[in-house]
C-alpha cells in the first residue's frame, strides 16, 4: 500500500479542529449491522438489545510499545487494530458487530496520515462486517495511541470460555503458526540495516508471506462460522496472540488441566520453516513461542472432533490431560518435555 496520499499533501490537524477531524475520519463508514441504531454523531452510540449475550473486548495500542511506524504502514496498522479486536470476539465463539475507536495523536501526524489509518480500519470493518459506532479523539504529547473496543453477540450457551476445557478434550489449532513472528524478525532486521546504512533498500520482495502475516493478520471469523455449521461449540477457545505455548498455558491454568501436544503436528508453512532456518532458528520454537498469529486454539469434546477434523485449516495437535500430568510437548523421538510459556510479554 502506498502512502502517496500523505506525501502529496499535509493538512495540519489544528486547521480542522477536533470536530472537523472526527467528521473527516469517520465519514464513509457505511453501517452493516441491524443491531446498530445510532453510530457516530451523538453523545453515545445506541445498539439494539437482543436475546443474545453481549461479548465486549478492549485493546490499547501504544506507539513504540505495540507497533513501530518505521515499518508499519498506517493502513495496515488500522486494519490490524480492528482485526485483533475482532479476533478476541471470535475466540469467544461470538460474532463482532460493532467497534469503537479512540485515538490520541501528536501534531507530528497530519490529517492525511490519520486518514490512512482510518482507510485500513474501514477496509477491516467491511471485511468483518462490523460497524464503527463511536470513539474519542484527543491529543498526545508524543506518538500515537489507539484504543479499540469490539462488541459482539452470541447465544449464551455457545460462548467458549478459556476455563472450561476438560481432560480428554482434543486440541485443535487453525491455520499455520510462526509466520507473524518471522515477519517481525525480517522487518526488525531490515530496520537495523537501514539505520546502519540508509542507502540500503529493503529486501522484502520474496518475503511477502511472513511480512503479510505480521502486518496484515486476519481474525478467524471463518472458523467461528465453520464451527457453527458443524454444530460444534468448543469447550474452550483462545486466540493465539502471545504464542501457542503461552496461550495453551492460559487454557490449562484456567481450566485446571494439563495437556500433551505433538511437535510434528503443529502446522507451519514451508515459507515460514525456510525463513526460520535462514535466521538459524528452530522452526518449531518459532511456531510455539512466536506471537501475533491470531489463529484459534480450541479444546473440543472427543465425541465431536470428527465433525471438525477435516474442515479446512483445522489441525489436531494433541489432547487435554488431567492437571497432574502437566503440560508436555512430544518430540519426533517420542520424548516428552515439559512446556514453558515463552511467548511475548510486554513487561
Ligand atoms: P463528546 O464530546 O461527547 O465526547 P465527541 O465530540 O468526542 O463527543 O464525539 C462526537 C462523536 O464522534 C461521538 O459519536 C463519538 O463517539 C464519535 N467519535 C469521536 N472520536 C472518534 C474517533 N476517533 N473515531 C470514531 N468515532 C469518534
Ligand atoms: Mg469525546
Coordinates of C-alpha atoms and ligand atoms in Angstrom, one line a residue:
X1 CA 0.0 0.0 0.0
X2 CA 1.4 3.4 -0.8
X3 CA 1.4 6.4 1.4
X4 CA 1.4 8.8 -1.5
X5 CA -1.7 10.5 -0.2
X6 CA 0.3 11.7 2.7
X7 CA 3.4 12.7 0.8
X8 CA 1.4 14.8 -1.7
X9 CA -0.5 16.8 0.9
X10 CA -0.1 17.7 4.6
X11 CA -3.0 19.2 6.4
X12 CA -2.3 20.1 10.0
X13 CA -4.8 18.6 12.5
X14 CA -5.1 22.0 14.1
X15 CA -6.5 23.5 10.9
X16 CA -9.6 21.2 11.0
X17 CA -10.2 21.3 14.8
X18 CA -11.5 18.3 16.7
X19 CA -15.0 18.2 15.2
X20 CA -13.7 18.6 11.7
X21 CA -11.2 15.9 12.2
X22 CA -13.7 13.4 13.6
X23 CA -16.0 14.2 10.7
X24 CA -13.2 13.7 8.2
X25 CA -12.1 10.4 9.7
X26 CA -15.5 8.8 10.4
X27 CA -17.5 9.7 7.3
X28 CA -17.9 6.9 4.8
X29 CA -18.2 4.1 7.3
X30 CA -21.5 2.5 5.9
X31 CA -23.5 0.7 8.6
X32 CA -23.9 -3.0 8.1
X33 CA -25.5 -4.4 11.3
X34 CA -29.2 -4.3 12.2
X35 CA -28.2 -4.0 15.9
X36 CA -26.7 -0.6 15.2
X37 CA -29.4 2.0 15.9
X38 CA -27.2 5.1 16.2
X39 CA -23.5 5.2 15.3
X40 CA -21.1 8.2 15.3
X41 CA -22.5 11.7 15.9
X42 CA -24.3 11.8 19.2
X43 CA -23.2 11.7 22.9
X44 CA -23.3 7.9 22.8
X45 CA -24.0 5.1 20.3
X46 CA -27.2 3.2 20.6
X47 CA -27.3 -0.5 20.0
X48 CA -30.3 -2.8 19.8
X49 CA -30.6 -5.4 22.5
X50 CA -31.4 -9.0 21.7
X51 CA -31.8 -12.3 23.4
X52 CA -28.1 -13.0 22.8
X53 CA -25.3 -12.3 25.3
X54 CA -23.0 -9.4 24.5
X55 CA -19.3 -10.0 24.3
X56 CA -17.1 -7.0 24.8
X57 CA -13.3 -6.7 24.4
X58 CA -10.9 -3.7 24.5
X59 CA -7.3 -3.3 23.4
X60 CA -4.9 -0.5 23.9
X61 CA -2.0 0.0 21.4
X62 CA 0.8 2.4 22.1
X63 CA 3.3 3.5 19.5
X64 CA 6.8 2.2 20.3
X65 CA 5.4 -0.4 22.6
X66 CA 3.0 -2.3 20.4
X67 CA 3.9 -1.1 17.0
X68 CA 6.7 0.7 15.2
X69 CA 5.8 3.1 12.5
X70 CA 9.3 2.7 10.9
X71 CA 8.0 -0.3 9.1
X72 CA 4.3 -0.4 9.9
X73 CA 2.2 1.3 7.2
X74 CA -0.7 3.2 8.8
X75 CA -3.3 1.5 6.6
X76 CA -2.0 -1.9 7.8
X77 CA -2.0 -0.7 11.4
X78 CA -5.6 0.4 11.1
X79 CA -6.6 -3.0 9.6
X80 CA -4.6 -5.0 12.2
X81 CA -6.0 -3.0 15.1
X82 CA -9.6 -3.9 14.1
X83 CA -8.7 -7.5 13.2
X84 CA -7.1 -8.1 16.6
X85 CA -10.2 -6.9 18.4
X86 CA -12.5 -9.0 16.2
X87 CA -10.2 -11.9 16.9
X88 CA -10.8 -11.6 20.6
X89 CA -14.6 -11.8 19.9
X90 CA -14.0 -14.8 17.6
X91 CA -12.1 -16.5 20.4
X92 CA -15.3 -16.4 22.5
X93 CA -17.0 -18.2 19.6
X94 CA -19.0 -15.0 19.0
X95 CA -19.6 -12.5 16.2
X96 CA -18.3 -9.0 16.3
X97 CA -20.9 -6.4 15.3
X98 CA -19.6 -3.0 16.4
X99 CA -16.3 -1.3 17.3
X100 CA -15.4 2.0 19.0
X101 CA -12.0 3.5 18.2
X102 CA -10.3 6.1 20.4
X103 CA -7.1 7.8 19.4
X104 CA -4.6 10.1 21.0
X105 CA -2.3 11.8 18.4
X106 CA 0.5 14.3 18.5
X107 CA 0.8 17.1 15.9
X108 CA 3.5 15.0 14.2
X109 CA 0.6 13.3 12.4
X110 CA -1.1 15.0 9.5
X111 CA -4.8 14.7 8.8
X112 CA -3.8 12.6 5.7
X113 CA -1.8 10.2 7.8
X114 CA -4.8 9.6 10.1
X115 CA -7.0 9.2 7.0
X116 CA -4.7 6.3 6.0
X117 CA -5.1 4.7 9.4
X118 CA -8.9 5.0 9.0
X119 CA -8.7 3.7 5.5
X120 CA -7.3 0.5 6.9
X121 CA -10.0 0.4 9.6
X122 CA -12.7 1.0 7.0
X123 CA -11.4 -1.9 5.0
X124 CA -11.4 -4.2 8.1
X125 CA -14.9 -3.1 9.1
X126 CA -16.1 -4.1 5.7
X127 CA -14.3 -7.5 5.7
X128 CA -15.5 -8.4 9.2
X129 CA -18.9 -6.8 8.8
X130 CA -18.6 -4.6 11.8
X131 CA -19.9 -1.0 12.3
X132 CA -17.7 1.8 13.7
X133 CA -20.1 3.3 16.2
X134 CA -18.0 5.8 18.2
X135 CA -14.8 6.7 19.9
X136 CA -12.9 9.6 21.2
X137 CA -10.2 11.9 19.8
X138 CA -7.6 13.7 21.9
X139 CA -4.1 15.0 21.6
X140 CA -0.9 13.3 22.9
X141 CA 2.4 14.9 23.6
X142 CA 4.3 12.2 21.7
X143 CA 3.2 9.5 19.4
X144 CA 0.0 7.6 18.6
X145 CA -2.2 5.7 21.0
X146 CA -5.1 3.6 19.7
X147 CA -7.8 2.0 21.8
X148 CA -10.4 -0.2 20.3
X149 CA -13.4 -1.8 21.8
X150 CA -15.2 -4.5 20.0
X151 CA -18.8 -5.6 20.8
X152 CA -20.1 -9.0 19.7
X153 CA -23.0 -11.2 20.3
X154 CA -23.7 -14.9 20.7
X155 CA -26.2 -17.2 22.4
X156 CA -25.1 -17.7 25.9
X157 CA -24.7 -21.5 25.6
X158 CA -22.5 -21.1 22.5
X159 CA -19.8 -19.0 24.2
X160 CA -16.4 -20.7 24.6
X161 CA -14.5 -19.7 27.7
X162 CA -10.9 -20.4 28.5
X163 CA -11.8 -22.0 31.7
X164 CA -14.0 -25.0 30.6
X165 CA -11.6 -27.4 28.8
X166 CA -11.7 -30.9 30.2
X167 CA -9.2 -33.8 30.3
X168 CA -9.7 -35.9 27.2
X169 CA -10.7 -33.0 25.0
X170 CA -8.9 -32.9 21.7
X171 CA -6.8 -29.8 20.9
X172 CA -7.1 -28.2 17.5
X173 CA -5.3 -25.2 16.1
X174 CA -6.3 -23.4 12.9
X175 CA -4.1 -22.1 10.1
X176 CA -0.3 -22.0 10.2
X177 CA 1.9 -20.8 13.1
X178 CA 5.1 -18.8 13.4
X179 CA 4.7 -16.7 10.2
X180 CA 4.0 -13.4 12.0
X181 CA 6.9 -13.8 14.4
X182 CA 9.3 -14.4 11.4
X183 CA 7.8 -11.5 9.6
X184 CA 8.6 -9.3 12.5
X185 CA 12.2 -10.6 12.6
X186 CA 12.5 -9.7 9.0
X187 CA 11.2 -6.2 9.4
X188 CA 13.4 -5.6 12.5
X189 CA 16.4 -6.8 10.6
X190 CA 15.7 -4.5 7.7
X191 CA 15.1 -1.6 10.1
X192 CA 18.6 -2.2 11.7
X193 CA 20.2 -2.4 8.3
X194 CA 18.5 0.8 7.2
X195 CA 19.6 2.6 10.4
X196 CA 23.2 1.5 9.8
X197 CA 23.1 2.4 6.1
X198 CA 20.1 4.4 4.9
X199 CA 21.1 3.9 1.3
X200 CA 20.2 0.2 1.5
X201 CA 16.8 -0.7 0.1
X202 CA 14.8 -3.2 2.0
X203 CA 14.9 -6.7 0.5
X204 CA 11.4 -8.0 1.3
X205 CA 10.1 -8.8 -2.1
X206 CA 10.4 -12.6 -1.7
X207 CA 9.1 -12.4 1.8
X208 CA 5.5 -11.4 1.3
X209 CA 4.2 -14.4 3.2
X210 CA 5.8 -13.7 6.6
X211 CA 5.7 -9.9 6.3
X212 CA 2.0 -10.2 5.4
X213 CA 1.3 -12.5 8.3
X214 CA 2.7 -9.9 10.6
X215 CA 1.4 -6.7 9.0
X216 CA -2.0 -7.9 8.0
X217 CA -3.2 -10.8 10.2
X218 CA -6.8 -11.9 9.8
X219 CA -9.3 -12.7 12.6
X220 CA -10.6 -16.2 12.1
X221 CA -14.3 -15.3 11.8
X222 CA -14.5 -18.1 9.1
X223 CA -13.5 -20.6 11.8
X224 CA -16.4 -19.4 14.0
X225 CA -18.7 -19.9 11.0
X226 CA -17.3 -23.4 10.3
X227 CA -17.9 -24.3 13.9
X228 CA -21.5 -23.2 13.7
X229 CA -22.0 -25.1 10.5
X230 CA -20.6 -28.2 12.1
X231 CA -22.7 -27.7 15.2
X232 CA -19.7 -27.7 17.5
X233 CA -19.2 -25.5 20.5
X234 CA -15.6 -25.8 21.7
X235 CA -15.3 -26.4 25.4
X236 CA -12.6 -23.8 25.4
X237 CA -11.0 -21.4 22.9
X238 CA -8.4 -18.7 22.8
X239 CA -6.8 -16.7 20.0
X240 CA -3.0 -17.0 19.6
X241 CA -1.7 -13.5 20.4
X242 CA 1.2 -14.4 22.7
X243 CA 2.2 -17.7 21.1
X244 CA 0.9 -21.3 21.2
X245 CA 2.8 -22.3 24.4
X246 CA 1.6 -19.3 26.5
X247 CA -1.9 -19.4 25.2
X248 CA -2.2 -23.1 25.7
X249 CA -1.0 -22.5 29.2
X250 CA -3.8 -19.9 29.7
X251 CA -6.4 -22.5 28.9
X252 CA -4.7 -25.2 31.1
X253 CA -4.3 -22.9 34.1
X254 CA -7.8 -21.5 33.9
X255 CA -9.4 -25.0 33.2
X256 CA -7.1 -26.6 35.9
X257 CA -6.0 -29.3 33.4
X258 CA -2.8 -30.5 31.8
X259 CA -2.1 -31.1 28.1
X260 CA 0.1 -33.0 25.7
X261 CA 0.8 -31.7 22.2
X262 CA 2.9 -33.3 19.5
X263 CA 5.6 -31.1 17.9
X264 CA 5.3 -32.6 14.4
X265 CA 1.5 -31.9 14.3
X266 CA 2.0 -28.2 14.8
X267 CA 1.1 -26.6 11.4
X268 CA 3.7 -24.4 9.8
X269 CA 4.0 -23.2 6.2
X270 CA 7.0 -24.2 4.1
X271 CA 7.8 -20.5 3.7
X272 CA 8.0 -20.0 7.5
X273 CA 10.1 -23.1 8.0
X274 CA 12.6 -22.0 5.4
X275 CA 12.7 -18.5 6.8
X276 CA 13.3 -19.8 10.3
X277 CA 16.2 -21.9 9.1
X278 CA 17.6 -18.8 7.3
X279 CA 17.5 -17.0 10.7
X280 CA 19.1 -20.0 12.3
X281 CA 16.1 -20.5 14.4
X282 CA 14.3 -23.8 15.2
X283 CA 11.1 -23.6 13.2
X284 CA 9.1 -25.3 16.0
X285 CA 10.3 -22.9 18.5
X286 CA 9.0 -20.1 16.2
X287 CA 5.7 -21.8 15.9
X288 CA 5.4 -22.5 19.7
X289 CA 6.7 -19.2 21.0
X290 CA 6.1 -16.7 18.2
X291 CA 3.1 -14.4 18.8
X292 CA 0.6 -12.5 16.8
X293 CA -0.6 -15.3 14.5
X294 CA -4.2 -14.7 15.7
X295 CA -5.1 -18.3 14.9
X296 CA -7.5 -20.1 17.2
X297 CA -6.7 -22.8 19.7
X298 CA -9.6 -24.9 20.9
X299 CA -10.4 -27.8 23.1
X300 CA -13.2 -29.9 21.7
X301 CA -15.1 -32.9 23.1
X302 CA -13.6 -36.0 21.6
X303 CA -17.1 -37.2 20.6
X304 CA -17.4 -34.1 18.4
X305 CA -13.9 -34.0 17.0
X306 CA -14.8 -35.9 13.9
X307 CA -17.2 -33.1 12.9
X308 CA -14.4 -30.7 12.5
X309 CA -11.2 -32.6 11.9
X310 CA -11.5 -32.5 8.1
X311 CA -12.6 -28.8 7.9
X312 CA -10.2 -26.6 6.1
X313 CA -7.4 -25.2 8.3
X314 CA -8.3 -27.3 11.4
X315 CA -5.3 -29.2 12.7
X316 CA -5.4 -31.8 15.6
X317 CA -2.3 -31.2 17.7
X318 CA -2.9 -33.1 20.9
X319 CA -5.1 -33.7 23.9
X320 CA -6.1 -32.2 27.3
X321 CA -4.9 -34.3 30.2
X322 CA -5.5 -34.3 34.0
X323 CA -3.8 -31.4 35.8
X324 CA -1.2 -33.6 37.5
X325 CA 0.2 -34.7 34.0
X326 CA 1.4 -31.1 33.4
X327 CA 1.8 -29.5 30.0
X328 CA 4.0 -31.6 27.8
X329 CA 5.4 -31.4 24.3
X330 CA 6.0 -34.7 22.5
X331 CA 9.0 -34.6 20.1
X332 CA 9.7 -36.7 17.0
X333 CA 11.7 -39.2 19.1
X334 CA 8.6 -39.7 21.2
X335 CA 10.1 -38.0 24.2
X336 CA 8.0 -35.8 26.4
X337 CA 9.3 -32.4 27.5
X338 CA 7.5 -30.1 30.0
X339 CA 6.5 -26.9 28.2
X340 CA 7.3 -23.4 29.4
X341 CA 5.5 -20.2 28.4
X342 CA 7.9 -18.2 26.4
X343 CA 5.6 -16.1 24.4
X344 CA 5.7 -12.4 24.0
X345 CA 5.5 -10.4 27.1
X346 CA 5.1 -6.6 27.1
X347 CA 6.6 -6.1 30.6
Ligands
LIG1 P1 -18.0 14.1 23.3 O1 -17.6 15.5 23.5 O2 -19.4 13.8 23.8 O3 -17.0 13.1 23.8 P2 -17.0 13.9 20.7 O4 -17.1 15.2 20.1 O5 -15.7 13.4 21.3 O6 -18.2 13.8 21.8 O7 -17.6 12.8 19.7 C1 -18.6 13.1 18.8 C2 -19.0 11.8 18.1 O8 -17.9 11.3 17.4 C3 -19.4 10.7 19.1 O9 -20.4 9.9 18.5 C4 -18.1 9.9 19.2 O10 -18.4 8.5 19.6 C5 -17.5 10.0 17.8 N1 -16.0 9.9 17.8 C6 -15.2 10.8 18.4 N2 -13.9 10.5 18.1 C7 -14.0 9.4 17.3 C8 -13.0 8.5 16.7 N3 -11.7 8.8 16.8 N4 -13.4 7.5 15.9 C9 -14.7 7.3 15.8 N5 -15.7 8.0 16.3 C10 -15.3 9.0 17.1
LIG2 MG1 -15.1 12.9 23.1

